[in-house]
GROMACS .gro file of C-alpha atoms in nm:
model
  266
    1MET     CA    1   5.141  -3.065   0.233
    2THR     CA    2   5.296  -2.881  -0.062
    3GLU     CA    3   5.593  -2.665   0.032
    4SER     CA    4   5.542  -2.291  -0.003
    5ARG     CA    5   5.708  -2.169  -0.322
    6LEU     CA    6   5.780  -1.836  -0.156
    7LEU     CA    7   5.980  -2.020   0.109
    8ALA     CA    8   6.143  -2.256  -0.140
    9HIS     CA    9   6.267  -1.965  -0.349
   10HIS     CA   10   6.358  -1.757  -0.042
   11ALA     CA   11   6.133  -1.481  -0.168
   12VAL     CA   12   6.142  -1.144   0.005
   13LEU     CA   13   5.836  -0.919  -0.002
   14SER     CA   14   5.884  -0.555   0.089
   15GLY     CA   15   5.749  -0.209   0.018
   16SER     CA   16   5.402  -0.063   0.002
   17GLY     CA   17   5.166   0.107  -0.237
   18SER     CA   18   4.915   0.005  -0.501
   19ALA     CA   19   5.179  -0.104  -0.754
   20ALA     CA   20   5.349  -0.443  -0.747
   21THR     CA   21   5.691  -0.532  -0.889
   22VAL     CA   22   5.870  -0.864  -0.932
   23LEU     CA   23   6.247  -0.882  -0.988
   24VAL     CA   24   6.397  -1.172  -1.187
   25HIS     CA   25   6.777  -1.200  -1.168
   26GLY     CA   26   7.011  -1.340  -1.431
   27PHE     CA   27   7.271  -1.615  -1.452
   28GLY     CA   28   7.526  -1.631  -1.170
   29CYS     CA   29   7.316  -1.411  -0.942
   30ASP     CA   30   7.050  -1.437  -0.673
   31ARG     CA   31   6.797  -1.205  -0.511
   32HIS     CA   32   7.072  -1.005  -0.339
   33ILE     CA   33   7.184  -0.863  -0.675
   34TRP     CA   34   6.895  -0.613  -0.642
   35ARG     CA   35   7.014  -0.474  -0.308
   36ALA     CA   36   7.094  -0.128  -0.449
   37VAL     CA   37   6.758  -0.106  -0.627
   38VAL     CA   38   6.494  -0.238  -0.387
   39PRO     CA   39   6.525   0.026  -0.111
   40ARG     CA   40   6.482   0.301  -0.369
   41ILE     CA   41   6.160   0.173  -0.526
   42GLU     CA   42   5.979   0.015  -0.231
   43THR     CA   43   5.820   0.349  -0.139
   44LEU     CA   44   5.637   0.332  -0.472
   45SER     CA   45   5.562  -0.037  -0.497
   46ARG     CA   46   5.536  -0.370  -0.324
   47VAL     CA   47   5.845  -0.560  -0.436
   48LEU     CA   48   5.899  -0.935  -0.470
   49ALA     CA   49   6.259  -1.055  -0.509
   50TYR     CA   50   6.346  -1.424  -0.513
   51ASP     CA   51   6.612  -1.681  -0.603
   52LEU     CA   52   6.568  -1.874  -0.924
   53ALA     CA   53   6.574  -2.249  -0.866
   54GLY     CA   54   6.933  -2.365  -0.834
   55CYS     CA   55   7.060  -2.018  -0.741
   56GLY     CA   56   7.144  -1.851  -0.412
   57ASP     CA   57   6.970  -2.028  -0.126
   58SER     CA   58   6.739  -2.224  -0.357
   59VAL     CA   59   6.977  -2.494  -0.477
   60SER     CA   60   6.753  -2.768  -0.333
   61THR     CA   61   6.457  -2.632  -0.531
   62TRP     CA   62   6.626  -2.711  -0.861
   63ASP     CA   63   6.479  -3.005  -1.049
   64PRO     CA   64   6.670  -3.131  -1.356
   65ALA     CA   65   6.349  -3.209  -1.543
   66ARG     CA   66   6.142  -2.900  -1.457
   67HIS     CA   67   6.437  -2.665  -1.492
   68GLY     CA   68   6.579  -2.832  -1.799
   69SER     CA   69   6.412  -2.550  -1.992
   70LEU     CA   70   6.363  -2.181  -1.920
   71GLN     CA   71   5.987  -2.241  -1.934
   72GLY     CA   72   6.020  -2.426  -1.603
   73HIS     CA   73   6.161  -2.111  -1.445
   74ALA     CA   74   5.879  -1.908  -1.603
   75ASP     CA   75   5.625  -2.148  -1.451
   76ASP     CA   76   5.794  -2.096  -1.112
   77LEU     CA   77   5.754  -1.720  -1.151
   78LEU     CA   78   5.381  -1.747  -1.224
   79ALA     CA   79   5.334  -1.982  -0.927
   80LEU     CA   80   5.515  -1.733  -0.702
   81LEU     CA   81   5.289  -1.450  -0.818
   82ASP     CA   82   4.985  -1.668  -0.742
   83GLU     CA   83   5.104  -1.746  -0.392
   84ALA     CA   84   5.201  -1.383  -0.323
   85GLY     CA   85   4.860  -1.263  -0.441
   86GLN     CA   86   5.012  -1.029  -0.700
   87ASP     CA   87   4.762  -1.004  -0.984
   88ARG     CA   88   4.913  -0.739  -1.214
   89VAL     CA   89   5.279  -0.660  -1.175
   90THR     CA   90   5.562  -0.469  -1.332
   91GLY     CA   91   5.812  -0.739  -1.420
   92VAL     CA   92   6.181  -0.646  -1.413
   93GLY     CA   93   6.423  -0.901  -1.558
   94HIS     CA   94   6.798  -0.902  -1.613
   95SER     CA   95   6.970  -1.087  -1.899
   96VAL     CA   96   6.833  -1.444  -1.907
   97GLY     CA   97   6.591  -1.332  -1.635
   98SER     CA   98   6.438  -1.113  -1.906
   99VAL     CA   99   6.378  -1.422  -2.119
  100ILE     CA  100   6.215  -1.599  -1.824
  101LEU     CA  101   5.996  -1.293  -1.776
  102LEU     CA  102   5.904  -1.287  -2.146
  103LEU     CA  103   5.801  -1.653  -2.135
  104ALA     CA  104   5.584  -1.589  -1.830
  105ALA     CA  105   5.424  -1.285  -1.993
  106LEU     CA  106   5.350  -1.482  -2.308
  107ALA     CA  107   5.187  -1.759  -2.103
  108ALA     CA  108   4.986  -1.524  -1.880
  109PRO     CA  109   4.982  -1.168  -2.019
  110GLN     CA  110   4.700  -1.069  -1.785
  111ARG     CA  111   4.941  -1.099  -1.490
  112PHE     CA  112   5.171  -0.820  -1.613
  113GLU     CA  113   5.117  -0.446  -1.631
  114ARG     CA  114   5.447  -0.391  -1.812
  115LEU     CA  115   5.798  -0.536  -1.846
  116VAL     CA  116   6.139  -0.377  -1.793
  117LEU     CA  117   6.414  -0.580  -1.960
  118LEU     CA  118   6.770  -0.502  -1.849
  119ALA     CA  119   7.041  -0.605  -2.098
  120PRO     CA  120   6.816  -0.871  -2.256
  121SER     CA  121   6.912  -1.105  -2.537
  122PRO     CA  122   6.675  -1.336  -2.723
  123ARG     CA  123   6.979  -1.515  -2.872
  124PHE     CA  124   7.345  -1.477  -2.777
  125LEU     CA  125   7.469  -1.649  -3.094
  126ASN     CA  126   7.531  -1.455  -3.413
  127ASP     CA  127   7.300  -1.550  -3.700
  128PRO     CA  128   7.432  -1.378  -4.012
  129PRO     CA  129   7.353  -1.180  -4.206
  130ASP     CA  130   7.073  -1.014  -4.011
  131TYR     CA  131   7.136  -1.084  -3.644
  132VAL     CA  132   7.436  -0.996  -3.426
  133GLY     CA  133   7.408  -1.168  -3.089
  134GLY     CA  134   7.771  -1.121  -2.987
  135PHE     CA  135   7.903  -1.480  -2.985
  136GLU     CA  136   8.014  -1.739  -3.236
  137GLN     CA  137   7.941  -2.104  -3.159
  138ARG     CA  138   8.311  -2.172  -3.101
  139ASP     CA  139   8.313  -1.901  -2.831
  140LEU     CA  140   8.035  -2.073  -2.641
  141ASP     CA  141   8.186  -2.417  -2.695
  142GLU     CA  142   8.509  -2.292  -2.537
  143LEU     CA  143   8.316  -2.145  -2.243
  144PHE     CA  144   8.126  -2.469  -2.184
  145GLN     CA  145   8.446  -2.673  -2.206
  146LEU     CA  146   8.614  -2.441  -1.958
  147MET     CA  147   8.319  -2.483  -1.719
  148GLU     CA  148   8.365  -2.859  -1.738
  149SER     CA  149   8.740  -2.850  -1.674
  150ASN     CA  150   8.798  -2.547  -1.450
  151HIS     CA  151   8.513  -2.417  -1.236
  152PHE     CA  152   8.716  -2.118  -1.120
  153GLY     CA  153   8.878  -2.043  -1.455
  154TRP     CA  154   8.551  -1.980  -1.635
  155ALA     CA  155   8.444  -1.742  -1.357
  156GLN     CA  156   8.765  -1.542  -1.407
  157PHE     CA  157   8.687  -1.532  -1.779
  158LEU     CA  158   8.319  -1.434  -1.759
  159ALA     CA  159   8.315  -1.187  -1.468
  160PRO     CA  160   8.508  -0.905  -1.643
  161MET     CA  161   8.288  -0.939  -1.950
  162ALA     CA  162   7.974  -0.912  -1.740
  163MET     CA  163   8.080  -0.615  -1.530
  164GLY     CA  164   8.263  -0.414  -1.795
  165GLN     CA  165   8.625  -0.309  -1.799
  166SER     CA  166   8.557   0.055  -1.712
  167ASN     CA  167   8.365  -0.021  -1.392
  168PRO     CA  168   8.528  -0.070  -1.048
  169VAL     CA  169   8.739  -0.385  -1.018
  170SER     CA  170   8.564  -0.460  -0.688
  171LEU     CA  171   8.238  -0.527  -0.878
  172THR     CA  172   8.415  -0.776  -1.103
  173ARG     CA  173   8.568  -0.953  -0.805
  174ASP     CA  174   8.231  -0.971  -0.629
  175PHE     CA  175   8.070  -1.125  -0.936
  176GLU     CA  176   8.359  -1.367  -0.981
  177ARG     CA  177   8.311  -1.487  -0.623
  178ALA     CA  178   7.939  -1.531  -0.689
  179LEU     CA  179   8.012  -1.741  -0.998
  180CYS     CA  180   8.263  -1.954  -0.808
  181SER     CA  181   8.005  -2.024  -0.537
  182LEU     CA  182   7.757  -2.179  -0.782
  183GLU     CA  183   7.688  -2.550  -0.763
  184PRO     CA  184   7.894  -2.668  -1.066
  185ARG     CA  185   7.644  -2.913  -1.215
  186ILE     CA  186   7.358  -2.665  -1.198
  187ALA     CA  187   7.576  -2.381  -1.325
  188ARG     CA  188   7.679  -2.582  -1.631
  189GLN     CA  189   7.321  -2.667  -1.723
  190PHE     CA  190   7.190  -2.316  -1.659
  191ALA     CA  191   7.473  -2.164  -1.864
  192ARG     CA  192   7.384  -2.385  -2.159
  193LEU     CA  193   7.019  -2.283  -2.127
  194ALA     CA  194   7.103  -1.915  -2.101
  195PHE     CA  195   7.362  -1.890  -2.378
  196SER     CA  196   7.191  -2.131  -2.620
  197VAL     CA  197   6.848  -1.969  -2.594
  198ASP     CA  198   6.663  -1.854  -2.906
  199VAL     CA  199   6.326  -1.691  -2.844
  200ARG     CA  200   6.341  -1.447  -3.135
  201ALA     CA  201   6.032  -1.593  -3.302
  202LEU     CA  202   5.826  -1.527  -2.988
  203LEU     CA  203   5.892  -1.153  -2.961
  204PRO     CA  204   5.619  -1.034  -3.204
  205ARG     CA  205   5.361  -1.227  -2.998
  206LEU     CA  206   5.418  -1.025  -2.682
  207THR     CA  207   5.118  -0.806  -2.595
  208VAL     CA  208   5.255  -0.659  -2.272
  209PRO     CA  209   5.428  -0.317  -2.308
  210ALA     CA  210   5.803  -0.351  -2.257
  211LEU     CA  211   6.092  -0.114  -2.189
  212ILE     CA  212   6.422  -0.248  -2.325
  213VAL     CA  213   6.726  -0.110  -2.141
  214GLN     CA  214   7.052  -0.156  -2.329
  215CYS     CA  215   7.406  -0.064  -2.224
  216ALA     CA  216   7.611   0.111  -2.492
  217ASP     CA  217   7.920  -0.105  -2.429
  218ASP     CA  218   7.804  -0.456  -2.341
  219SER     CA  219   8.032  -0.748  -2.432
  220LEU     CA  220   7.756  -1.005  -2.376
  221ALA     CA  221   7.463  -0.831  -2.547
  222PRO     CA  222   7.574  -0.574  -2.807
  223VAL     CA  223   7.370  -0.261  -2.858
  224ALA     CA  224   7.242  -0.404  -3.187
  225VAL     CA  225   7.048  -0.666  -2.988
  226GLY     CA  226   6.829  -0.410  -2.815
  227ARG     CA  227   6.756  -0.233  -3.142
  228TRP     CA  228   6.670  -0.565  -3.309
  229MET     CA  229   6.429  -0.652  -3.029
  230HIS     CA  230   6.266  -0.308  -3.028
  231ALA     CA  231   6.195  -0.332  -3.400
  232ARG     CA  232   6.010  -0.661  -3.351
  233MET     CA  233   5.825  -0.612  -3.021
  234PRO     CA  234   5.492  -0.429  -3.058
  235GLY     CA  235   5.447  -0.154  -2.802
  236SER     CA  236   5.809  -0.165  -2.687
  237SER     CA  237   6.038   0.127  -2.612
  238LEU     CA  238   6.418   0.137  -2.600
  239VAL     CA  239   6.660   0.323  -2.375
  240GLU     CA  240   7.033   0.302  -2.444
  241LEU     CA  241   7.238   0.391  -2.137
  242PRO     CA  242   7.585   0.542  -2.207
  243ILE     CA  243   7.755   0.295  -1.974
  244SER     CA  244   7.961  -0.025  -1.998
  245GLY     CA  245   7.891  -0.374  -1.874
  246HIS     CA  246   7.602  -0.619  -1.873
  247CYS     CA  247   7.473  -0.546  -1.521
  248PRO     CA  248   7.348  -0.185  -1.505
  249HIS     CA  249   7.155  -0.248  -1.181
  250VAL     CA  250   7.490  -0.328  -1.016
  251SER     CA  251   7.731  -0.086  -1.183
  252HIS     CA  252   7.490   0.207  -1.225
  253PRO     CA  253   7.191   0.144  -0.997
  254GLU     CA  254   7.094   0.513  -0.991
  255GLU     CA  255   7.027   0.500  -1.367
  256VAL     CA  256   6.812   0.189  -1.335
  257VAL     CA  257   6.624   0.331  -1.036
  258ARG     CA  258   6.552   0.649  -1.231
  259LEU     CA  259   6.398   0.445  -1.511
  260LEU     CA  260   6.200   0.223  -1.273
  261ARG     CA  261   6.064   0.517  -1.080
  262GLY     CA  262   5.948   0.670  -1.405
  263VAL     CA  263   5.777   0.346  -1.507
  264LEU     CA  264   5.610   0.302  -1.167
  265HIS     CA  265   5.492   0.664  -1.156
  266ALA     CA  266   5.340   0.618  -1.500
   0.00000   0.00000   0.00000
């Protein structure tokens, strides 16, 4: 008997209403990263939150072949929607979770009502002269080398960049602990997938309406990234929040909830 994907990914279904929402977390996170958001939208929508394979409580679900590409994670998402009986959903993705969501929406656009992309990036690497992703190749090479040699050192390096210097130190420490708790081998592979991704050529093919949410001061995905995506995604809209960091649903959940409630009401 095939194992339930909902169980394998420790999916949590909550909320009520005619709308349905799926939440896709980013690198270094799990389903609990949405804890400040879910209670505030579940009066408007049924909500599905889950752990990506290799993350949170779903380490044993990770398969090096299937999850050797982000498409494998997108296939997981579509399988979860099938099992949960969610036919048309609002997909909310954070960072690389946004890319996973995009891949799923490209493969099965009929499954998605709309997308909300929080701090997305189709490519983290700069590609001069027309694209500013935020990183040079040497920056990523140093990060990957640090992950190989010092599992805790890279967490201390990445956490402040993700949370933003102007946000509470407690958020940075929480995220650092989450990074340190990752299974090292899986973390290294997932980091390479996330930071080496390039899905720019796919953006014009998206037919599902998308809201791009960009933070004004984001060290991982500069504001230029959101504007670049908006210019190339038909039917997209862009909101630039006047906040710092790469995780608005953690540092400023009230802003994200306000946007989500507006989307779900619409």
